[in-house]
Amino acid sequence: MHCDHCHENEAAVHLIMEGVDGQKRAVHLCLACALKAGDGGDVPLPPGQLAEVLKQFGDKVGGPLAEALKEVTPEPPPEPPVAAVCPECGTSDAEFRRRQQLGCPTCYQVFAEEIRQLLPSLHRKGIRHIGRGAAPPATPDRRDQRLRLQRLRQQLATAVAAEAYERASELRDEIQRLEREETP
Amino acid sequence: MSGTDLRLLAARPFPWLAEVAMPGGIAVSSRVRLARNLADTSFPNRASARDLDRVTAQVCAAVKAGSSPLREVSPIRLADLSPVERLVLLERRLISADLDAKPAGRAVLFTADESASLMLNEEDHLRLQVLLPGLRVTEALDQARQIDLDLLARLAPAYRDDLGFLTCCPTNLGTALRASVMLHVPGLVLTGRITEASRALTRLGFAVRGAFGEGEETVAHFIQVSNQSTLGETEEGIVADLEHYVRTMVWAEENARKFLVRQQRDLLYDHLGRAYAIVRFAHYLTTKEALDCISALRLGVELGLFSTLTHDTIQTLCRELQPGHLQMALGAQPDSGDRDRLRATRARASVL
């Protein structure tokens, strides 16, 4: 018996379902289409429960199902991961992980993903820079904004010193909002 | 800087140990450190000797062309100094242990009053430090900023909007600011509260370590409290938090001292008396023993319990008993056994 969906492969999953009109129907799918339906693919089946059931079916039978699937839709073998090396300074992935040190500013692009994963454990208060920028002091028409920020920061320091933490966190939010506006 | 200049420097009191109008002298000194790297060069750990020289030349030129207090100063190449001279700079907190251990290709500039020092090619290309006596972290940050702005106007730093200043270690990213305060806490140590206090500070996100010595040699009575994280906060936020909790520690130390004076007077006098006796009569004194005694004597001076000792005595002891300064003053490099004997001799002379 052929699959009701692709009409190519041998049907392996046989389902009896009740439609909204109360009628019972039989649906026959090959393994590949059954898995696709479970994953929410384009197999036209009544939605909801069935997809869930197929997904669970796929999950439970995972191994043998995947194995069987390979026969039907052969996948290319996965590419071996290429060890990253910084083109500027020659620091390798392994070196970075061993010494927890980078070799040059370009390394931050080369090892971006690893650094991104590392940051939350190193800096508990946040992983986005909200301190001073590298540019020289702002131009005159930005001065008001800068002064406002300065005043807010002073107020924040006072609030923290006075242990008024609710106020402090309000101020902090306001400061971050302003700083996000400032940076292009 | 010539050998004579360094000898003169070694004879001066430590500016950061100056007596300050602060109750009990508990907050000894405040330090702010900013790390910066140049945009187009490998960090010192991967840079060639030529790169390092180029960085030194570029930064020194930027300093000279600017208007910061460092402008007046000539850079010192660490490789030109003897080990004892480097040790003196380390003891005066003008260079780091890393710079002392690996002097090649590295330099330092510092102002005449030693409040500002700029290390070149340490872990990062630039490490700027401002060090002031007492609890003055905000002031130290302001001074550091002035110099930083002056330099940034002439150098292109490695910087990204999302990660801030790019540093060799990701632990320093963002503000690249390490702010710390040295505290003298013999009261907390003697009343057995120091471990609890240190743990509380660590939970709040601060690093706490002994200010002198390393590992087993750490002298517990002087501690350094600093921020751990440098990213996701503003410079002002970091400094404000540090000062806030340092004040809490100062208050805790004051209470501990009051408790000792009122409830454990004998314990206190025993502690002070032994320290005085050792310094007054010992003929061999190790660096650690000397620092432990200095801590006790300083407490005694702060509590007004010594009639003949003053803050000047403490200053002299603290300076002269450190190995580099001791060898510089003696003009010789005795082996460690002899050093301990000579240290004891100078100590006895200081408390007479």
PDB file of N, CA, C and O in Angstrom, chain A residues 68-129:
ATOM      1  N   ALA A  68      15.004   3.875  10.141  1.00  0.00           N
ATOM      2  CA  ALA A  68      14.143   3.526   9.004  1.00  0.00           C
ATOM      3  C   ALA A  68      14.069   4.686   8.018  1.00  0.00           C
ATOM      4  O   ALA A  68      14.069   4.503   6.810  1.00  0.00           O
ATOM      5  N   LEU A  69      14.025   5.878   8.584  1.00  0.00           N
ATOM      6  CA  LEU A  69      13.909   7.075   7.764  1.00  0.00           C
ATOM      7  C   LEU A  69      15.110   7.251   6.854  1.00  0.00           C
ATOM      8  O   LEU A  69      15.014   7.743   5.746  1.00  0.00           O
ATOM      9  N   LYS A  70      16.223   6.854   7.356  1.00  0.00           N
ATOM     10  CA  LYS A  70      17.458   7.024   6.570  1.00  0.00           C
ATOM     11  C   LYS A  70      17.370   6.267   5.256  1.00  0.00           C
ATOM     12  O   LYS A  70      17.891   6.701   4.249  1.00  0.00           O
ATOM     13  N   GLU A  71      16.726   5.145   5.325  1.00  0.00           N
ATOM     14  CA  GLU A  71      16.600   4.354   4.094  1.00  0.00           C
ATOM     15  C   GLU A  71      15.765   5.099   3.071  1.00  0.00           C
ATOM     16  O   GLU A  71      15.926   4.940   1.875  1.00  0.00           O
ATOM     17  N   VAL A  72      14.808   5.884   3.614  1.00  0.00           N
ATOM     18  CA  VAL A  72      13.865   6.557   2.722  1.00  0.00           C
ATOM     19  C   VAL A  72      14.441   7.869   2.209  1.00  0.00           C
ATOM     20  O   VAL A  72      14.377   8.177   1.033  1.00  0.00           O
ATOM     21  N   THR A  73      14.938   8.659   3.114  1.00  0.00           N
ATOM     22  CA  THR A  73      15.507   9.958   2.698  1.00  0.00           C
ATOM     23  C   THR A  73      16.957  10.036   3.153  1.00  0.00           C
ATOM     24  O   THR A  73      17.249  10.495   4.241  1.00  0.00           O
ATOM     25  N   PRO A  74      17.862   9.558   2.323  1.00  0.00           N
ATOM     26  CA  PRO A  74      19.266   9.547   2.743  1.00  0.00           C
ATOM     27  C   PRO A  74      19.794  10.962   2.951  1.00  0.00           C
ATOM     28  O   PRO A  74      19.561  11.844   2.131  1.00  0.00           O
ATOM     29  N   GLU A  75      20.503  11.180   4.068  1.00  0.00           N
ATOM     30  CA  GLU A  75      21.067  12.510   4.379  1.00  0.00           C
ATOM     31  C   GLU A  75      22.552  12.538   4.063  1.00  0.00           C
ATOM     32  O   GLU A  75      23.221  11.529   4.238  1.00  0.00           O
ATOM     33  N   PRO A  76      23.028  13.659   3.644  1.00  0.00           N
ATOM     34  CA  PRO A  76      24.479  13.749   3.470  1.00  0.00           C
ATOM     35  C   PRO A  76      25.170  13.672   4.835  1.00  0.00           C
ATOM     36  O   PRO A  76      24.586  14.114   5.818  1.00  0.00           O
ATOM     37  N   PRO A  77      26.368  13.108   4.915  1.00  0.00           N
ATOM     38  CA  PRO A  77      27.043  13.016   6.208  1.00  0.00           C
ATOM     39  C   PRO A  77      27.362  14.419   6.748  1.00  0.00           C
ATOM     40  O   PRO A  77      27.630  15.316   5.958  1.00  0.00           O
ATOM     41  N   PRO A  78      27.285  14.643   8.081  1.00  0.00           N
ATOM     42  CA  PRO A  78      27.549  15.978   8.631  1.00  0.00           C
ATOM     43  C   PRO A  78      28.997  16.390   8.382  1.00  0.00           C
ATOM     44  O   PRO A  78      29.892  15.554   8.458  1.00  0.00           O
ATOM     45  N   GLU A  79      29.247  17.682   8.119  1.00  0.00           N
ATOM     46  CA  GLU A  79      30.607  18.159   7.866  1.00  0.00           C
ATOM     47  C   GLU A  79      31.405  18.191   9.164  1.00  0.00           C
ATOM     48  O   GLU A  79      30.881  18.607  10.181  1.00  0.00           O
ATOM     49  N   PRO A  80      32.662  17.793   9.161  1.00  0.00           N
ATOM     50  CA  PRO A  80      33.461  17.856  10.386  1.00  0.00           C
ATOM     51  C   PRO A  80      33.667  19.315  10.785  1.00  0.00           C
ATOM     52  O   PRO A  80      33.853  20.167   9.921  1.00  0.00           O
ATOM     53  N   PRO A  81      33.577  19.675  12.096  1.00  0.00           N
ATOM     54  CA  PRO A  81      33.732  21.076  12.516  1.00  0.00           C
ATOM     55  C   PRO A  81      35.140  21.583  12.236  1.00  0.00           C
ATOM     56  O   PRO A  81      36.104  20.876  12.508  1.00  0.00           O
ATOM     57  N   VAL A  82      35.259  22.792  11.703  1.00  0.00           N
ATOM     58  CA  VAL A  82      36.571  23.384  11.408  1.00  0.00           C
ATOM     59  C   VAL A  82      37.055  24.130  12.644  1.00  0.00           C
ATOM     60  O   VAL A  82      36.345  24.965  13.181  1.00  0.00           O
ATOM     61  N   ALA A  83      38.247  23.824  13.128  1.00  0.00           N
ATOM     62  CA  ALA A  83      38.789  24.512  14.305  1.00  0.00           C
ATOM     63  C   ALA A  83      39.064  25.961  13.932  1.00  0.00           C
ATOM     64  O   ALA A  83      39.733  26.237  12.938  1.00  0.00           O
ATOM     65  N   ALA A  84      38.515  26.879  14.744  1.00  0.00           N
ATOM     66  CA  ALA A  84      38.664  28.296  14.430  1.00  0.00           C
ATOM     67  C   ALA A  84      40.047  28.790  14.826  1.00  0.00           C
ATOM     68  O   ALA A  84      40.562  28.448  15.887  1.00  0.00           O
ATOM     69  N   VAL A  85      40.626  29.595  13.950  1.00  0.00           N
ATOM     70  CA  VAL A  85      41.913  30.235  14.243  1.00  0.00           C
ATOM     71  C   VAL A  85      41.798  31.686  13.820  1.00  0.00           C
ATOM     72  O   VAL A  85      41.298  31.986  12.739  1.00  0.00           O
ATOM     73  N   CYS A  86      42.254  32.599  14.670  1.00  0.00           N
ATOM     74  CA  CYS A  86      42.162  34.014  14.337  1.00  0.00           C
ATOM     75  C   CYS A  86      43.146  34.338  13.218  1.00  0.00           C
ATOM     76  O   CYS A  86      44.346  34.055  13.348  1.00  0.00           O
ATOM     77  N   PRO A  87      42.677  34.945  12.122  1.00  0.00           N
ATOM     78  CA  PRO A  87      43.582  35.245  11.005  1.00  0.00           C
ATOM     79  C   PRO A  87      44.598  36.337  11.321  1.00  0.00           C
ATOM     80  O   PRO A  87      45.637  36.420  10.694  1.00  0.00           O
ATOM     81  N   GLU A  88      44.296  37.177  12.352  1.00  0.00           N
ATOM     82  CA  GLU A  88      45.212  38.271  12.661  1.00  0.00           C
ATOM     83  C   GLU A  88      46.372  37.830  13.550  1.00  0.00           C
ATOM     84  O   GLU A  88      47.519  38.162  13.303  1.00  0.00           O
ATOM     85  N   CYS A  89      46.067  37.120  14.619  1.00  0.00           N
ATOM     86  CA  CYS A  89      47.122  36.821  15.591  1.00  0.00           C
ATOM     87  C   CYS A  89      47.426  35.329  15.704  1.00  0.00           C
ATOM     88  O   CYS A  89      48.369  34.945  16.391  1.00  0.00           O
ATOM     89  N   GLY A  90      46.640  34.482  15.072  1.00  0.00           N
ATOM     90  CA  GLY A  90      46.927  33.048  15.106  1.00  0.00           C
ATOM     91  C   GLY A  90      46.456  32.300  16.338  1.00  0.00           C
ATOM     92  O   GLY A  90      46.762  31.119  16.492  1.00  0.00           O
ATOM     93  N   THR A  91      45.724  32.955  17.217  1.00  0.00           N
ATOM     94  CA  THR A  91      45.229  32.260  18.406  1.00  0.00           C
ATOM     95  C   THR A  91      44.200  31.225  17.990  1.00  0.00           C
ATOM     96  O   THR A  91      43.313  31.505  17.198  1.00  0.00           O
ATOM     97  N   SER A  92      44.333  30.004  18.521  1.00  0.00           N
ATOM     98  CA  SER A  92      43.389  28.951  18.160  1.00  0.00           C
ATOM     99  C   SER A  92      42.301  28.837  19.224  1.00  0.00           C
ATOM    100  O   SER A  92      42.453  29.294  20.350  1.00  0.00           O
ATOM    101  N   ASP A  93      41.210  28.196  18.791  1.00  0.00           N
ATOM    102  CA  ASP A  93      40.095  27.861  19.656  1.00  0.00           C
ATOM    103  C   ASP A  93      40.556  27.214  20.959  1.00  0.00           C
ATOM    104  O   ASP A  93      40.186  27.591  22.058  1.00  0.00           O
ATOM    105  N   ALA A  94      41.408  26.197  20.800  1.00  0.00           N
ATOM    106  CA  ALA A  94      41.878  25.422  21.945  1.00  0.00           C
ATOM    107  C   ALA A  94      42.669  26.294  22.911  1.00  0.00           C
ATOM    108  O   ALA A  94      42.527  26.200  24.131  1.00  0.00           O
ATOM    109  N   GLU A  95      43.500  27.172  22.344  1.00  0.00           N
ATOM    110  CA  GLU A  95      44.308  28.066  23.185  1.00  0.00           C
ATOM    111  C   GLU A  95      43.441  28.987  23.988  1.00  0.00           C
ATOM    112  O   GLU A  95      43.685  29.230  25.168  1.00  0.00           O
ATOM    113  N   PHE A  96      42.422  29.517  23.326  1.00  0.00           N
ATOM    114  CA  PHE A  96      41.531  30.441  24.021  1.00  0.00           C
ATOM    115  C   PHE A  96      40.855  29.748  25.186  1.00  0.00           C
ATOM    116  O   PHE A  96      40.793  30.258  26.309  1.00  0.00           O
ATOM    117  N   ARG A  97      40.397  28.527  24.934  1.00  0.00           N
ATOM    118  CA  ARG A  97      39.694  27.798  25.990  1.00  0.00           C
ATOM    119  C   ARG A  97      40.630  27.440  27.129  1.00  0.00           C
ATOM    120  O   ARG A  97      40.254  27.443  28.288  1.00  0.00           O
ATOM    121  N   ARG A  98      41.863  27.156  26.792  1.00  0.00           N
ATOM    122  CA  ARG A  98      42.822  26.757  27.823  1.00  0.00           C
ATOM    123  C   ARG A  98      43.222  27.943  28.693  1.00  0.00           C
ATOM    124  O   ARG A  98      43.228  27.870  29.910  1.00  0.00           O
ATOM    125  N   ARG A  99      43.591  29.068  28.030  1.00  0.00           N
ATOM    126  CA  ARG A  99      44.141  30.183  28.792  1.00  0.00           C
ATOM    127  C   ARG A  99      43.093  31.219  29.189  1.00  0.00           C
ATOM    128  O   ARG A  99      43.383  32.128  29.956  1.00  0.00           O
ATOM    129  N   GLN A 100      41.887  31.112  28.597  1.00  0.00           N
ATOM    130  CA  GLN A 100      40.834  32.086  28.870  1.00  0.00           C
ATOM    131  C   GLN A 100      41.314  33.494  28.537  1.00  0.00           C
ATOM    132  O   GLN A 100      40.936  34.463  29.182  1.00  0.00           O
ATOM    133  N   GLN A 101      42.161  33.578  27.524  1.00  0.00           N
ATOM    134  CA  GLN A 101      42.667  34.875  27.090  1.00  0.00           C
ATOM    135  C   GLN A 101      42.591  34.953  25.581  1.00  0.00           C
ATOM    136  O   GLN A 101      42.743  33.945  24.886  1.00  0.00           O
ATOM    137  N   LEU A 102      42.368  36.180  25.071  1.00  0.00           N
ATOM    138  CA  LEU A 102      42.324  36.362  23.622  1.00  0.00           C
ATOM    139  C   LEU A 102      43.622  36.993  23.148  1.00  0.00           C
ATOM    140  O   LEU A 102      44.364  37.573  23.948  1.00  0.00           O
ATOM    141  N   GLY A 103      43.889  36.899  21.850  1.00  0.00           N
ATOM    142  CA  GLY A 103      45.171  37.369  21.333  1.00  0.00           C
ATOM    143  C   GLY A 103      45.155  38.755  20.720  1.00  0.00           C
ATOM    144  O   GLY A 103      46.189  39.403  20.625  1.00  0.00           O
ATOM    145  N   CYS A 104      43.955  39.193  20.268  1.00  0.00           N
ATOM    146  CA  CYS A 104      43.880  40.500  19.620  1.00  0.00           C
ATOM    147  C   CYS A 104      42.408  40.896  19.496  1.00  0.00           C
ATOM    148  O   CYS A 104      41.534  40.057  19.708  1.00  0.00           O
ATOM    149  N   PRO A 105      42.104  42.154  19.151  1.00  0.00           N
ATOM    150  CA  PRO A 105      40.704  42.576  19.045  1.00  0.00           C
ATOM    151  C   PRO A 105      39.887  41.731  18.058  1.00  0.00           C
ATOM    152  O   PRO A 105      38.706  41.489  18.285  1.00  0.00           O
ATOM    153  N   THR A 106      40.521  41.248  16.984  1.00  0.00           N
ATOM    154  CA  THR A 106      39.789  40.449  15.982  1.00  0.00           C
ATOM    155  C   THR A 106      39.278  39.132  16.558  1.00  0.00           C
ATOM    156  O   THR A 106      38.259  38.595  16.112  1.00  0.00           O
ATOM    157  N   CYS A 107      39.995  38.618  17.556  1.00  0.00           N
ATOM    158  CA  CYS A 107      39.563  37.369  18.192  1.00  0.00           C
ATOM    159  C   CYS A 107      38.121  37.448  18.677  1.00  0.00           C
ATOM    160  O   CYS A 107      37.418  36.439  18.716  1.00  0.00           O
ATOM    161  N   TYR A 108      37.693  38.643  19.047  1.00  0.00           N
ATOM    162  CA  TYR A 108      36.346  38.795  19.564  1.00  0.00           C
ATOM    163  C   TYR A 108      35.289  38.478  18.510  1.00  0.00           C
ATOM    164  O   TYR A 108      34.173  38.095  18.835  1.00  0.00           O
ATOM    165  N   GLN A 109      35.658  38.644  17.220  1.00  0.00           N
ATOM    166  CA  GLN A 109      34.735  38.254  16.141  1.00  0.00           C
ATOM    167  C   GLN A 109      34.852  36.761  15.863  1.00  0.00           C
ATOM    168  O   GLN A 109      33.868  36.073  15.691  1.00  0.00           O
ATOM    169  N   VAL A 110      36.110  36.310  15.816  1.00  0.00           N
ATOM    170  CA  VAL A 110      36.350  34.910  15.469  1.00  0.00           C
ATOM    171  C   VAL A 110      35.716  33.958  16.480  1.00  0.00           C
ATOM    172  O   VAL A 110      35.106  32.954  16.118  1.00  0.00           O
ATOM    173  N   PHE A 111      35.852  34.271  17.771  1.00  0.00           N
ATOM    174  CA  PHE A 111      35.341  33.390  18.816  1.00  0.00           C
ATOM    175  C   PHE A 111      34.065  33.940  19.431  1.00  0.00           C
ATOM    176  O   PHE A 111      33.760  33.676  20.589  1.00  0.00           O
ATOM    177  N   ALA A 112      33.308  34.702  18.644  1.00  0.00           N
ATOM    178  CA  ALA A 112      32.126  35.399  19.157  1.00  0.00           C
ATOM    179  C   ALA A 112      31.177  34.476  19.915  1.00  0.00           C
ATOM    180  O   ALA A 112      30.712  34.809  21.003  1.00  0.00           O
ATOM    181  N   GLU A 113      30.888  33.319  19.333  1.00  0.00           N
ATOM    182  CA  GLU A 113      29.907  32.421  19.943  1.00  0.00           C
ATOM    183  C   GLU A 113      30.381  31.918  21.298  1.00  0.00           C
ATOM    184  O   GLU A 113      29.643  31.927  22.283  1.00  0.00           O
ATOM    185  N   GLU A 114      31.631  31.493  21.375  1.00  0.00           N
ATOM    186  CA  GLU A 114      32.156  30.982  22.643  1.00  0.00           C
ATOM    187  C   GLU A 114      32.166  32.052  23.711  1.00  0.00           C
ATOM    188  O   GLU A 114      31.865  31.788  24.873  1.00  0.00           O
ATOM    189  N   ILE A 115      32.546  33.262  23.307  1.00  0.00           N
ATOM    190  CA  ILE A 115      32.587  34.356  24.261  1.00  0.00           C
ATOM    191  C   ILE A 115      31.184  34.669  24.757  1.00  0.00           C
ATOM    192  O   ILE A 115      30.953  34.864  25.954  1.00  0.00           O
ATOM    193  N   ARG A 116      30.235  34.681  23.821  1.00  0.00           N
ATOM    194  CA  ARG A 116      28.852  34.961  24.185  1.00  0.00           C
ATOM    195  C   ARG A 116      28.367  33.978  25.233  1.00  0.00           C
ATOM    196  O   ARG A 116      27.647  34.327  26.165  1.00  0.00           O
ATOM    197  N   GLN A 117      28.761  32.709  25.114  1.00  0.00           N
ATOM    198  CA  GLN A 117      28.328  31.704  26.081  1.00  0.00           C
ATOM    199  C   GLN A 117      29.050  31.860  27.407  1.00  0.00           C
ATOM    200  O   GLN A 117      28.520  31.506  28.458  1.00  0.00           O
ATOM    201  N   LEU A 118      30.257  32.398  27.359  1.00  0.00           N
ATOM    202  CA  LEU A 118      31.074  32.525  28.564  1.00  0.00           C
ATOM    203  C   LEU A 118      30.649  33.708  29.431  1.00  0.00           C
ATOM    204  O   LEU A 118      30.718  33.662  30.663  1.00  0.00           O
ATOM    205  N   LEU A 119      30.194  34.785  28.771  1.00  0.00           N
ATOM    206  CA  LEU A 119      29.963  36.044  29.472  1.00  0.00           C
ATOM    207  C   LEU A 119      29.020  36.004  30.684  1.00  0.00           C
ATOM    208  O   LEU A 119      29.345  36.575  31.719  1.00  0.00           O
ATOM    209  N   PRO A 120      27.856  35.343  30.581  1.00  0.00           N
ATOM    210  CA  PRO A 120      26.940  35.397  31.735  1.00  0.00           C
ATOM    211  C   PRO A 120      27.557  34.890  33.040  1.00  0.00           C
ATOM    212  O   PRO A 120      27.214  35.392  34.110  1.00  0.00           O
ATOM    213  N   SER A 121      28.460  33.929  32.967  1.00  0.00           N
ATOM    214  CA  SER A 121      29.054  33.425  34.208  1.00  0.00           C
ATOM    215  C   SER A 121      30.112  34.375  34.743  1.00  0.00           C
ATOM    216  O   SER A 121      30.429  34.375  35.926  1.00  0.00           O
ATOM    217  N   LEU A 122      30.681  35.230  33.891  1.00  0.00           N
ATOM    218  CA  LEU A 122      31.722  36.157  34.327  1.00  0.00           C
ATOM    219  C   LEU A 122      31.146  37.466  34.837  1.00  0.00           C
ATOM    220  O   LEU A 122      31.701  38.090  35.734  1.00  0.00           O
ATOM    221  N   HIS A 123      30.066  37.900  34.204  1.00  0.00           N
ATOM    222  CA  HIS A 123      29.526  39.218  34.531  1.00  0.00           C
ATOM    223  C   HIS A 123      28.048  39.079  34.873  1.00  0.00           C
ATOM    224  O   HIS A 123      27.188  39.102  34.004  1.00  0.00           O
ATOM    225  N   ARG A 124      27.801  38.963  36.197  1.00  0.00           N
ATOM    226  CA  ARG A 124      26.452  38.638  36.640  1.00  0.00           C
ATOM    227  C   ARG A 124      25.443  39.759  36.448  1.00  0.00           C
ATOM    228  O   ARG A 124      24.248  39.530  36.491  1.00  0.00           O
ATOM    229  N   LYS A 125      25.928  40.975  36.297  1.00  0.00           N
ATOM    230  CA  LYS A 125      24.970  42.079  36.237  1.00  0.00           C
ATOM    231  C   LYS A 125      24.501  42.387  34.815  1.00  0.00           C
ATOM    232  O   LYS A 125      23.647  43.217  34.613  1.00  0.00           O
ATOM    233  N   GLY A 126      25.058  41.732  33.837  1.00  0.00           N
ATOM    234  CA  GLY A 126      24.613  42.016  32.478  1.00  0.00           C
ATOM    235  C   GLY A 126      25.742  41.777  31.501  1.00  0.00           C
ATOM    236  O   GLY A 126      26.905  41.814  31.870  1.00  0.00           O
ATOM    237  N   ILE A 127      25.385  41.499  30.233  1.00  0.00           N
ATOM    238  CA  ILE A 127      26.444  41.228  29.267  1.00  0.00           C
ATOM    239  C   ILE A 127      26.452  42.241  28.138  1.00  0.00           C
ATOM    240  O   ILE A 127      27.001  41.999  27.071  1.00  0.00           O
ATOM    241  N   ARG A 128      25.858  43.388  28.384  1.00  0.00           N
ATOM    242  CA  ARG A 128      25.909  44.447  27.379  1.00  0.00           C
ATOM    243  C   ARG A 128      26.547  45.676  28.009  1.00  0.00           C
ATOM    244  O   ARG A 128      26.217  46.044  29.138  1.00  0.00           O
ATOM    245  N   HIS A 129      27.436  46.305  27.284  1.00  0.00           N
ATOM    246  CA  HIS A 129      28.159  47.446  27.825  1.00  0.00           C
ATOM    247  C   HIS A 129      27.236  48.654  27.966  1.00  0.00           C
ATOM    248  O   HIS A 129      26.590  49.054  27.014  1.00  0.00           O
TER     249      HIS A 129
END
